[in-house]
Amino acid sequence: MWKGLLLSAVLLVLAESKSAGSRNEPRKFPDGFLFGTATASYQIEGAWDEDGKSENIWDHLTHTDPCAVKDCSNGDIADDSYHLYKRDVEMMRELGIDYYRFSLSWTRLMPTSFPDQINPAGVEFYNNYINEMLKYNITPMITLYHWDLPQKLQEMGGWTNPNIVDWFADYARTAFELFGDRVKFWITFNEPHVFCYYGYGDVSMAPRLNIKGVAEYLCSKNMLMSHAKTWHMYDEEYRSKQSGTVSITLSSTWYEPEDENNPDHIQAAEDANQFDWGQYAHPIFSENGGYPQEMVDNIAAKSAAQGYSKSRLPEFTEEEKAYVRGTSDYFGLNHYSSLLVYRNETVQGYHATPSFRDDMNAITYNTDDWKIGASDFVKYTPWGFYKILTKIRKDYNNPPVYITENGFATLGGLADEDRVQYYWGYLDAMLDAIDEGSDIRGYTAWSIMDNFEWMQGYTERFGLYEVDYSDPARPRTPRKSAFVYKEIVRSRTLDLDYEPTATVMTIDEGHSLSSVLLVMAEGKSAGSRHEPRKFPDGFVFGTATASYQIEGAWVEDGKSENIWDHLTHTDPCAIKDCSNGDIADDSYHLYKRDVEMMRELGIDFYRFSLSWTRIMPTSFPDQINPAGVEFYNNYINEMLKYNITPMVTLYHWDLPQKLQEMGGWTNPNIVDWFADYARTAFELFGDRVKFWITFNEPHATCRPGYGDVTMAPRLNIKGIAEYLCSRNILMSHAKTWHMYDEEYRSKQSGTVSITLSSTWYEPEDENNMEHVQAAEDANQFDWGQYAHPIFSENGGYPHEMVENIAAKSALQGYPKSRLPAFTEEEKAYVRGTSDYFCLNHYYSTLTYRNETVRGYHATPSFWDDINAITYTLEDWTFGASGKVKYTPWGFYKILTKIRKDYNNPPVYITENGFATLGGLEDDDRVQYYRGYLDAMLDAIDDGSDVRGYTAWSIMDNFEWMQGYIERYGLYEVDYTNPARTRTPRKSAFVYKEIVRSRTLNPDYEPTATVMTIDEGH
């Protein structure tokens, strides 16, 4: 009677506490809060032995002892997601979720358990799954281990064998290598308490080892060390390249003292919480590391009393504590229900000895009052959810938390009111914790659909969608809870009065999601070395193109007019061969062939640009063109499908004509227009694109386009328009960088930079100080104009520009300098706004200054402001085209100057290439590449931080004012053929070998005449 009265009092207190799901007013979720759903490989995939997959511990258990599972079932077919993954993604789209958590099958990827064999079919399946999600802006969150250990490893002790630390790390490395270019949320382990305690210390999970009080603790330590090793490996080897996060998901029953006024009960509840989930949280998230003191003391005392020579709990050395501590980028929390706990004399002999439960030295239970619905599997205790979130905040310095599972079991049926009540109550409790300061960033419903629920088989149903296991097609049908969850996700609001009216699930129009959710001396550098030279570890290779130059489809599918459309249609023979980019290489239709060429070359990344007018036909975000978005999604996803990193340039010279008619880059409003365009691109593609370049060669946009007639829009307002253009581009770039940094970087984990063109200006006479100063002025006007404001310590334009233009302007009668001034605030705003230095370089010129310069240039003009004369030598020309000169020494010198002047920033060569007049035997291009790469390696040897190289271009294209006369392609394009066939030149085979071998070998001669895709690329 006393116990019953006490219990009633406890329940009354709990019912009156916060977080019992009793509020009725709508409550908003915080800005940026994310919603997802979750599953696991064995529970949904099926295809248990298809396409090379080997046996895991659940295959073994369910085939050797089938009725160990409640309904004698197994996961041989399960939800058949191996074949139905597109339907799975369709359900994600129907719900509108931001991310989807799923796990990899170790034995599907690595049939031998080790990296000696990688299963191509398994890789293809996960690539397809990931890419299908990314196609629809759904962020993949991958769990590496969700309980399906290779049976082969279990036969060597599984998680009780310390060697598994290395085995798991090898598996994790394989996953990072295969999928890390696209996956930015990694979870090492799901609920280690469950597989260690129930699987190794009991018989209620595979492998049912049941070595109580020993095996579960060995499992625990080895799992923690495996997690830590994986985290450190990612942190040291992959984070800088892949920009992802690695964490762990802990199960967390909340243990509540039966009598909160009884110190024994309070301590029992604290011990239970520490044994259950503190066992894994404390080593990682606490300040001191290691196991909780409650565990250490209890198990040591019990072990001694039981006659063990030392504690059954394996010790962590101080070094191991430090190694494990801090190895999680957020706290992944799975929570379902709570238990009451007490401790009195009845606990003695209550549990088997030794055992986890006996070591905990407490008794736990739940009450019928917590039951809702027909299933007993999950109790309704939202107050416990609030309490565990509060404890995490207080005990572990308020880490960022993602709820990685929370859900309710029913026995089936579509009208799942109990599940709706459960979700409402638990989300309400979570919002209470958030209101009090808990840093909770995302919520994951378990599960998107019914699945194989381990030892319960298919008797307990957790799905938002019901799966019909009697139908071989495994149809999925939304329950009421699916419609309720969809509305929560859509509105970002918890409304306890919401009643769905729809009975058919649809995909919301325009559904675009946040994703939290890869990655170079005098006399030297003339290409004269002959020994093979290795590129640095981690060095990456790519090729490049630009939208107007290759896409074609100039007026298809809603695209509007840009300045190059306008120029080539209104004054066609402004182009040397009177051509245009209306069809160009027809990449709008042939993008899969483009990606095939990337695969043939084996490149790591591909740089291309977006067409502003293809995405935003009005120039503004009031209209987003679905066909344009689809094209770029297809392009990006096709690259990612083959592990090719997209590097996207936002602006490569094709300004909307509508904006040009308002002044284009001379109008300061363009800063906001460009930012709106950039934001649209980040929203649409930023979940997959991690390398952004704001502008390609602003010098080429501004000086030839606004201060001359040699590029569109051919404004030709010399000495004024090019400087207005320059300032507005720099401010547009800075605004875009800050916007990304403040709003998107934390969610998308990308980088934003700018690509500068860079002719090297060499003094004609290095002993003539006027020549030396003329060359310095020319370098500063040409590319220092854009580099100095961003990369220098002081910011603003180079003083050579400021002084020269001010003096010239005064002499010319201007009331102030023609060069727009930056305020000190603007200097600070622009300075530092690039994550790396992107460099386009082709050749060099000689420079001098003497009396002949006076009157040589138009006044005012960029060239007159420089006050120098430049020229090239005939000796620098080889091949039939004189467009690009061969001066690799200049490449070395500009890289050296960047290193010295700008504190050695990380550099990517984003264009470098050579023009011919056509033909497949392009030995001149081969010589050019070898010479320039040799020069780049010299700069690297001297300490320049050059990280990547991009060949211009992967194929011939529309070369602006040169039309199709000058050919830069590694592949020749046949413009007489409507199919625009692409054929590899000799240079393509040479570049392929450089990329493959990571070696510059000047003696290499390709023997192949047919281009193929290397196996395993």
PDB file of C-alpha atoms in Angstrom, residues 354-572:
ATOM      1  CA  PRO A 354      28.603 -10.994 -12.255  1.00  0.00           C
ATOM      2  CA  SER A 355      26.550  -8.876 -14.574  1.00  0.00           C
ATOM      3  CA  PHE A 356      25.997  -5.338 -15.741  1.00  0.00           C
ATOM      4  CA  ARG A 357      22.756  -5.185 -13.742  1.00  0.00           C
ATOM      5  CA  ASP A 358      24.382  -6.497 -10.581  1.00  0.00           C
ATOM      6  CA  ASP A 359      27.228  -4.032 -10.971  1.00  0.00           C
ATOM      7  CA  MET A 360      24.684  -1.233 -11.272  1.00  0.00           C
ATOM      8  CA  ASN A 361      23.107  -2.579  -8.077  1.00  0.00           C
ATOM      9  CA  ALA A 362      19.592  -1.263  -8.667  1.00  0.00           C
ATOM     10  CA  ILE A 363      16.158  -2.400  -9.772  1.00  0.00           C
ATOM     11  CA  THR A 364      14.248  -0.701 -12.574  1.00  0.00           C
ATOM     12  CA  TYR A 365      10.657  -0.888 -13.747  1.00  0.00           C
ATOM     13  CA  ASN A 366       7.957   1.038 -15.558  1.00  0.00           C
ATOM     14  CA  THR A 367       4.256   1.463 -14.874  1.00  0.00           C
ATOM     15  CA  ASP A 368       1.109   0.704 -16.789  1.00  0.00           C
ATOM     16  CA  ASP A 369       0.124   4.355 -16.497  1.00  0.00           C
ATOM     17  CA  TRP A 370       2.842   5.148 -19.059  1.00  0.00           C
ATOM     18  CA  LYS A 371       1.339   2.862 -21.688  1.00  0.00           C
ATOM     19  CA  ILE A 372      -0.539   4.276 -24.647  1.00  0.00           C
ATOM     20  CA  GLY A 373      -1.785   2.110 -27.473  1.00  0.00           C
ATOM     21  CA  ALA A 374      -1.774  -1.631 -27.988  1.00  0.00           C
ATOM     22  CA  SER A 375       2.005  -2.148 -27.933  1.00  0.00           C
ATOM     23  CA  ASP A 376       3.985  -2.429 -24.707  1.00  0.00           C
ATOM     24  CA  PHE A 377       7.277  -1.837 -26.464  1.00  0.00           C
ATOM     25  CA  VAL A 378       7.651   1.918 -25.858  1.00  0.00           C
ATOM     26  CA  LYS A 379       6.221   3.843 -22.914  1.00  0.00           C
ATOM     27  CA  TYR A 380       5.063   7.445 -23.010  1.00  0.00           C
ATOM     28  CA  THR A 381       7.341   9.485 -20.735  1.00  0.00           C
ATOM     29  CA  PRO A 382       8.153  12.799 -22.420  1.00  0.00           C
ATOM     30  CA  TRP A 383       9.273  14.273 -19.096  1.00  0.00           C
ATOM     31  CA  GLY A 384      12.231  11.868 -19.214  1.00  0.00           C
ATOM     32  CA  PHE A 385      13.240  13.244 -22.595  1.00  0.00           C
ATOM     33  CA  TYR A 386      13.338  16.747 -21.126  1.00  0.00           C
ATOM     34  CA  LYS A 387      15.359  15.558 -18.153  1.00  0.00           C
ATOM     35  CA  ILE A 388      17.994  13.732 -20.162  1.00  0.00           C
ATOM     36  CA  LEU A 389      18.465  16.716 -22.458  1.00  0.00           C
ATOM     37  CA  THR A 390      18.834  18.947 -19.427  1.00  0.00           C
ATOM     38  CA  LYS A 391      21.402  16.619 -17.876  1.00  0.00           C
ATOM     39  CA  ILE A 392      23.433  16.542 -21.076  1.00  0.00           C
ATOM     40  CA  ARG A 393      23.442  20.344 -21.145  1.00  0.00           C
ATOM     41  CA  LYS A 394      24.542  20.635 -17.538  1.00  0.00           C
ATOM     42  CA  ASP A 395      27.003  17.733 -17.327  1.00  0.00           C
ATOM     43  CA  TYR A 396      28.745  18.120 -20.680  1.00  0.00           C
ATOM     44  CA  ASN A 397      28.946  21.879 -21.220  1.00  0.00           C
ATOM     45  CA  ASN A 398      25.925  22.048 -23.516  1.00  0.00           C
ATOM     46  CA  PRO A 399      27.248  20.263 -26.607  1.00  0.00           C
ATOM     47  CA  PRO A 400      25.351  20.533 -29.894  1.00  0.00           C
ATOM     48  CA  VAL A 401      22.817  17.698 -29.907  1.00  0.00           C
ATOM     49  CA  TYR A 402      21.100  15.885 -32.736  1.00  0.00           C
ATOM     50  CA  ILE A 403      18.223  13.613 -31.767  1.00  0.00           C
ATOM     51  CA  THR A 404      19.161  10.746 -34.059  1.00  0.00           C
ATOM     52  CA  GLU A 405      16.246   8.483 -33.123  1.00  0.00           C
ATOM     53  CA  ASN A 406      12.940   8.941 -31.344  1.00  0.00           C
ATOM     54  CA  GLY A 407       9.773   7.027 -32.117  1.00  0.00           C
ATOM     55  CA  PHE A 408       6.898   4.858 -31.065  1.00  0.00           C
ATOM     56  CA  ALA A 409       5.856   1.273 -31.779  1.00  0.00           C
ATOM     57  CA  THR A 410       2.389   0.136 -32.750  1.00  0.00           C
ATOM     58  CA  LEU A 411       1.072  -3.216 -33.905  1.00  0.00           C
ATOM     59  CA  GLY A 412       0.181  -1.852 -37.337  1.00  0.00           C
ATOM     60  CA  GLY A 413      -2.580   0.129 -39.006  1.00  0.00           C
ATOM     61  CA  LEU A 414      -2.733   3.521 -40.686  1.00  0.00           C
ATOM     62  CA  ALA A 415      -4.681   5.460 -38.036  1.00  0.00           C
ATOM     63  CA  ASP A 416      -1.801   5.694 -35.548  1.00  0.00           C
ATOM     64  CA  GLU A 417      -3.141   8.278 -33.091  1.00  0.00           C
ATOM     65  CA  ASP A 418      -0.891   6.903 -30.358  1.00  0.00           C
ATOM     66  CA  ARG A 419       2.202   7.613 -32.408  1.00  0.00           C
ATOM     67  CA  VAL A 420       0.976  11.133 -33.137  1.00  0.00           C
ATOM     68  CA  GLN A 421       0.436  11.706 -29.414  1.00  0.00           C
ATOM     69  CA  TYR A 422       3.912  10.348 -28.694  1.00  0.00           C
ATOM     70  CA  TYR A 423       5.618  12.628 -31.239  1.00  0.00           C
ATOM     71  CA  TRP A 424       3.726  15.676 -30.048  1.00  0.00           C
ATOM     72  CA  GLY A 425       4.585  15.020 -26.419  1.00  0.00           C
ATOM     73  CA  TYR A 426       8.265  14.334 -27.015  1.00  0.00           C
ATOM     74  CA  LEU A 427       8.732  17.266 -29.386  1.00  0.00           C
ATOM     75  CA  ASP A 428       7.027  19.498 -26.835  1.00  0.00           C
ATOM     76  CA  ALA A 429       9.442  18.246 -24.172  1.00  0.00           C
ATOM     77  CA  MET A 430      12.379  18.849 -26.497  1.00  0.00           C
ATOM     78  CA  LEU A 431      11.224  22.423 -27.117  1.00  0.00           C
ATOM     79  CA  ASP A 432      11.135  22.975 -23.352  1.00  0.00           C
ATOM     80  CA  ALA A 433      14.761  21.894 -23.155  1.00  0.00           C
ATOM     81  CA  ILE A 434      15.633  24.184 -26.068  1.00  0.00           C
ATOM     82  CA  ASP A 435      13.860  27.091 -24.372  1.00  0.00           C
ATOM     83  CA  GLU A 436      16.067  26.531 -21.340  1.00  0.00           C
ATOM     84  CA  GLY A 437      19.233  26.670 -23.431  1.00  0.00           C
ATOM     85  CA  SER A 438      19.915  23.147 -24.665  1.00  0.00           C
ATOM     86  CA  ASP A 439      21.698  23.362 -28.026  1.00  0.00           C
ATOM     87  CA  ILE A 440      19.528  20.909 -29.950  1.00  0.00           C
ATOM     88  CA  ARG A 441      19.940  21.231 -33.714  1.00  0.00           C
ATOM     89  CA  GLY A 442      17.995  18.413 -35.286  1.00  0.00           C
ATOM     90  CA  TYR A 443      15.369  15.733 -34.718  1.00  0.00           C
ATOM     91  CA  THR A 444      15.152  12.321 -36.378  1.00  0.00           C
ATOM     92  CA  ALA A 445      11.983  10.266 -36.354  1.00  0.00           C
ATOM     93  CA  TRP A 446      12.422   6.514 -36.070  1.00  0.00           C
ATOM     94  CA  SER A 447      11.500   5.303 -38.519  1.00  0.00           C
ATOM     95  CA  ILE A 448      10.531   6.439 -41.979  1.00  0.00           C
ATOM     96  CA  MET A 449       8.876   3.031 -42.479  1.00  0.00           C
ATOM     97  CA  ASP A 450       8.282  -0.267 -40.753  1.00  0.00           C
ATOM     98  CA  ASN A 451      11.282  -2.543 -40.759  1.00  0.00           C
ATOM     99  CA  PHE A 452      12.842  -5.631 -39.210  1.00  0.00           C
ATOM    100  CA  GLU A 453      12.870  -4.709 -35.524  1.00  0.00           C
ATOM    101  CA  TRP A 454      15.645  -7.064 -34.443  1.00  0.00           C
ATOM    102  CA  MET A 455      14.447  -9.651 -31.922  1.00  0.00           C
ATOM    103  CA  GLN A 456      10.863  -8.413 -32.345  1.00  0.00           C
ATOM    104  CA  GLY A 457      10.924  -9.224 -36.039  1.00  0.00           C
ATOM    105  CA  TYR A 458       8.036  -7.555 -37.798  1.00  0.00           C
ATOM    106  CA  THR A 459       5.671  -7.593 -34.796  1.00  0.00           C
ATOM    107  CA  GLU A 460       6.497  -4.052 -33.666  1.00  0.00           C
ATOM    108  CA  ARG A 461       5.961  -1.305 -36.221  1.00  0.00           C
ATOM    109  CA  PHE A 462       7.769   2.034 -35.885  1.00  0.00           C
ATOM    110  CA  GLY A 463       7.167   3.413 -39.367  1.00  0.00           C
ATOM    111  CA  LEU A 464       5.637   6.690 -40.468  1.00  0.00           C
ATOM    112  CA  TYR A 465       4.866   4.570 -43.513  1.00  0.00           C
ATOM    113  CA  GLU A 466       3.349   1.125 -43.220  1.00  0.00           C
ATOM    114  CA  VAL A 467       5.071  -1.624 -45.210  1.00  0.00           C
ATOM    115  CA  ASP A 468       2.983  -4.515 -46.529  1.00  0.00           C
ATOM    116  CA  TYR A 469       5.185  -7.558 -46.002  1.00  0.00           C
ATOM    117  CA  SER A 470       2.590  -9.840 -47.562  1.00  0.00           C
ATOM    118  CA  ASP A 471       3.187  -8.149 -50.918  1.00  0.00           C
ATOM    119  CA  PRO A 472       6.457  -8.985 -52.725  1.00  0.00           C
ATOM    120  CA  ALA A 473       6.511  -5.381 -53.983  1.00  0.00           C
ATOM    121  CA  ARG A 474       6.726  -4.147 -50.368  1.00  0.00           C
ATOM    122  CA  PRO A 475       4.409  -1.155 -50.945  1.00  0.00           C
ATOM    123  CA  ARG A 476       4.793   1.714 -48.462  1.00  0.00           C
ATOM    124  CA  THR A 477       1.644   3.584 -47.368  1.00  0.00           C
ATOM    125  CA  PRO A 478       1.701   6.745 -45.248  1.00  0.00           C
ATOM    126  CA  ARG A 479       0.107   6.616 -41.822  1.00  0.00           C
ATOM    127  CA  LYS A 480      -1.575   9.565 -40.172  1.00  0.00           C
ATOM    128  CA  SER A 481       1.694  10.240 -38.349  1.00  0.00           C
ATOM    129  CA  ALA A 482       3.422  10.748 -41.698  1.00  0.00           C
ATOM    130  CA  PHE A 483       1.038  13.569 -42.577  1.00  0.00           C
ATOM    131  CA  VAL A 484       1.456  15.095 -39.119  1.00  0.00           C
ATOM    132  CA  TYR A 485       5.247  14.889 -39.298  1.00  0.00           C
ATOM    133  CA  LYS A 486       5.207  16.353 -42.807  1.00  0.00           C
ATOM    134  CA  GLU A 487       3.300  19.365 -41.495  1.00  0.00           C
ATOM    135  CA  ILE A 488       5.711  19.792 -38.583  1.00  0.00           C
ATOM    136  CA  VAL A 489       8.620  19.768 -41.040  1.00  0.00           C
ATOM    137  CA  ARG A 490       6.861  22.071 -43.489  1.00  0.00           C
ATOM    138  CA  SER A 491       5.696  24.652 -40.965  1.00  0.00           C
ATOM    139  CA  ARG A 492       8.577  24.305 -38.495  1.00  0.00           C
ATOM    140  CA  THR A 493       5.787  24.437 -35.932  1.00  0.00           C
ATOM    141  CA  LEU A 494       4.413  22.032 -33.333  1.00  0.00           C
ATOM    142  CA  ASP A 495       0.653  22.454 -33.442  1.00  0.00           C
ATOM    143  CA  LEU A 496      -1.155  19.986 -31.196  1.00  0.00           C
ATOM    144  CA  ASP A 497      -4.480  20.832 -32.820  1.00  0.00           C
ATOM    145  CA  TYR A 498      -3.384  20.031 -36.369  1.00  0.00           C
ATOM    146  CA  GLU A 499      -5.482  17.399 -38.097  1.00  0.00           C
ATOM    147  CA  PRO A 500      -4.365  16.264 -41.548  1.00  0.00           C
ATOM    148  CA  THR A 501      -7.033  16.267 -44.213  1.00  0.00           C
ATOM    149  CA  ALA A 502      -4.988  14.690 -47.006  1.00  0.00           C
ATOM    150  CA  THR A 503      -5.162  10.961 -47.588  1.00  0.00           C
ATOM    151  CA  VAL A 504      -2.712  10.888 -50.500  1.00  0.00           C
ATOM    152  CA  MET A 505       0.910  11.861 -49.907  1.00  0.00           C
ATOM    153  CA  THR A 506       2.432  14.302 -52.380  1.00  0.00           C
ATOM    154  CA  ILE A 507       5.776  16.038 -52.847  1.00  0.00           C
ATOM    155  CA  ASP A 508       5.551  19.753 -52.129  1.00  0.00           C
ATOM    156  CA  GLU A 509       6.264  21.924 -55.150  1.00  0.00           C
ATOM    157  CA  GLY A 510       9.611  23.665 -55.080  1.00  0.00           C
ATOM    158  CA  HIS A 511      10.770  21.741 -52.028  1.00  0.00           C
ATOM    159  CA  SER A 512      14.282  23.068 -51.362  1.00  0.00           C
ATOM    160  CA  LEU A 513      16.045  22.063 -48.191  1.00  0.00           C
ATOM    161  CA  SER A 514      18.820  23.209 -45.983  1.00  0.00           C
ATOM    162  CA  SER A 515      21.717  20.890 -46.026  1.00  0.00           C
ATOM    163  CA  VAL A 516      23.767  20.293 -43.027  1.00  0.00           C
ATOM    164  CA  LEU A 517      24.400  18.280 -43.826  1.00  0.00           C
ATOM    165  CA  LEU A 518      35.521  18.371 -51.572  1.00  0.00           C
ATOM    166  CA  VAL A 519      38.132  19.994 -50.984  1.00  0.00           C
ATOM    167  CA  MET A 520      52.309  25.876 -56.247  1.00  0.00           C
ATOM    168  CA  ALA A 521      63.589  31.639 -59.612  1.00  0.00           C
ATOM    169  CA  GLU A 522      65.308  32.843 -61.676  1.00  0.00           C
ATOM    170  CA  GLY A 523      66.764  30.368 -64.167  1.00  0.00           C
ATOM    171  CA  LYS A 524      64.462  27.643 -62.872  1.00  0.00           C
ATOM    172  CA  SER A 525      61.107  26.638 -64.290  1.00  0.00           C
ATOM    173  CA  ALA A 526      61.813  26.534 -67.979  1.00  0.00           C
ATOM    174  CA  GLY A 527      60.628  22.957 -68.246  1.00  0.00           C
ATOM    175  CA  SER A 528      64.177  21.732 -68.693  1.00  0.00           C
ATOM    176  CA  ARG A 529      64.251  18.897 -66.156  1.00  0.00           C
ATOM    177  CA  HIS A 530      64.063  15.380 -67.496  1.00  0.00           C
ATOM    178  CA  GLU A 531      63.769  13.195 -64.424  1.00  0.00           C
ATOM    179  CA  PRO A 532      60.252  12.212 -63.347  1.00  0.00           C
ATOM    180  CA  ARG A 533      58.907  14.448 -60.574  1.00  0.00           C
ATOM    181  CA  LYS A 534      56.209  13.489 -58.100  1.00  0.00           C
ATOM    182  CA  PHE A 535      53.377  15.799 -57.117  1.00  0.00           C
ATOM    183  CA  PRO A 536      52.773  16.243 -53.392  1.00  0.00           C
ATOM    184  CA  ASP A 537      50.482  13.890 -51.513  1.00  0.00           C
ATOM    185  CA  GLY A 538      46.939  15.155 -51.705  1.00  0.00           C
ATOM    186  CA  PHE A 539      47.558  17.287 -54.769  1.00  0.00           C
ATOM    187  CA  VAL A 540      44.460  17.348 -56.972  1.00  0.00           C
ATOM    188  CA  PHE A 541      43.954  17.676 -60.713  1.00  0.00           C
ATOM    189  CA  GLY A 542      41.033  18.980 -62.706  1.00  0.00           C
ATOM    190  CA  THR A 543      39.896  20.565 -65.922  1.00  0.00           C
ATOM    191  CA  ALA A 544      37.708  23.589 -66.554  1.00  0.00           C
ATOM    192  CA  THR A 545      35.073  25.109 -68.809  1.00  0.00           C
ATOM    193  CA  ALA A 546      32.460  27.875 -68.603  1.00  0.00           C
ATOM    194  CA  SER A 547      28.727  27.970 -69.218  1.00  0.00           C
ATOM    195  CA  TYR A 548      28.484  30.164 -72.320  1.00  0.00           C
ATOM    196  CA  GLN A 549      31.495  28.483 -73.892  1.00  0.00           C
ATOM    197  CA  ILE A 550      30.093  24.946 -73.853  1.00  0.00           C
ATOM    198  CA  GLU A 551      26.425  24.700 -72.926  1.00  0.00           C
ATOM    199  CA  GLY A 552      24.604  25.937 -76.022  1.00  0.00           C
ATOM    200  CA  ALA A 553      20.801  25.743 -75.707  1.00  0.00           C
ATOM    201  CA  TRP A 554      20.941  29.520 -75.589  1.00  0.00           C
ATOM    202  CA  VAL A 555      17.188  30.022 -75.543  1.00  0.00           C
ATOM    203  CA  GLU A 556      15.931  26.563 -74.506  1.00  0.00           C
ATOM    204  CA  ASP A 557      13.817  25.691 -71.498  1.00  0.00           C
ATOM    205  CA  GLY A 558      13.323  29.187 -70.167  1.00  0.00           C
ATOM    206  CA  LYS A 559      16.846  30.606 -70.369  1.00  0.00           C
ATOM    207  CA  SER A 560      16.957  34.343 -71.065  1.00  0.00           C
ATOM    208  CA  GLU A 561      19.486  36.544 -72.872  1.00  0.00           C
ATOM    209  CA  ASN A 562      22.949  37.289 -71.547  1.00  0.00           C
ATOM    210  CA  ILE A 563      25.473  39.842 -72.780  1.00  0.00           C
ATOM    211  CA  TRP A 564      27.183  37.311 -75.055  1.00  0.00           C
ATOM    212  CA  ASP A 565      23.902  36.250 -76.606  1.00  0.00           C
ATOM    213  CA  HIS A 566      23.203  39.923 -77.194  1.00  0.00           C
ATOM    214  CA  LEU A 567      26.613  40.724 -78.670  1.00  0.00           C
ATOM    215  CA  THR A 568      26.814  37.729 -80.993  1.00  0.00           C
ATOM    216  CA  HIS A 569      23.253  38.223 -82.257  1.00  0.00           C
ATOM    217  CA  THR A 570      23.416  41.992 -82.764  1.00  0.00           C
ATOM    218  CA  ASP A 571      27.016  42.218 -84.035  1.00  0.00           C
ATOM    219  CA  PRO A 572      27.976  38.680 -85.048  1.00  0.00           C
TER     220      PRO A 572
END
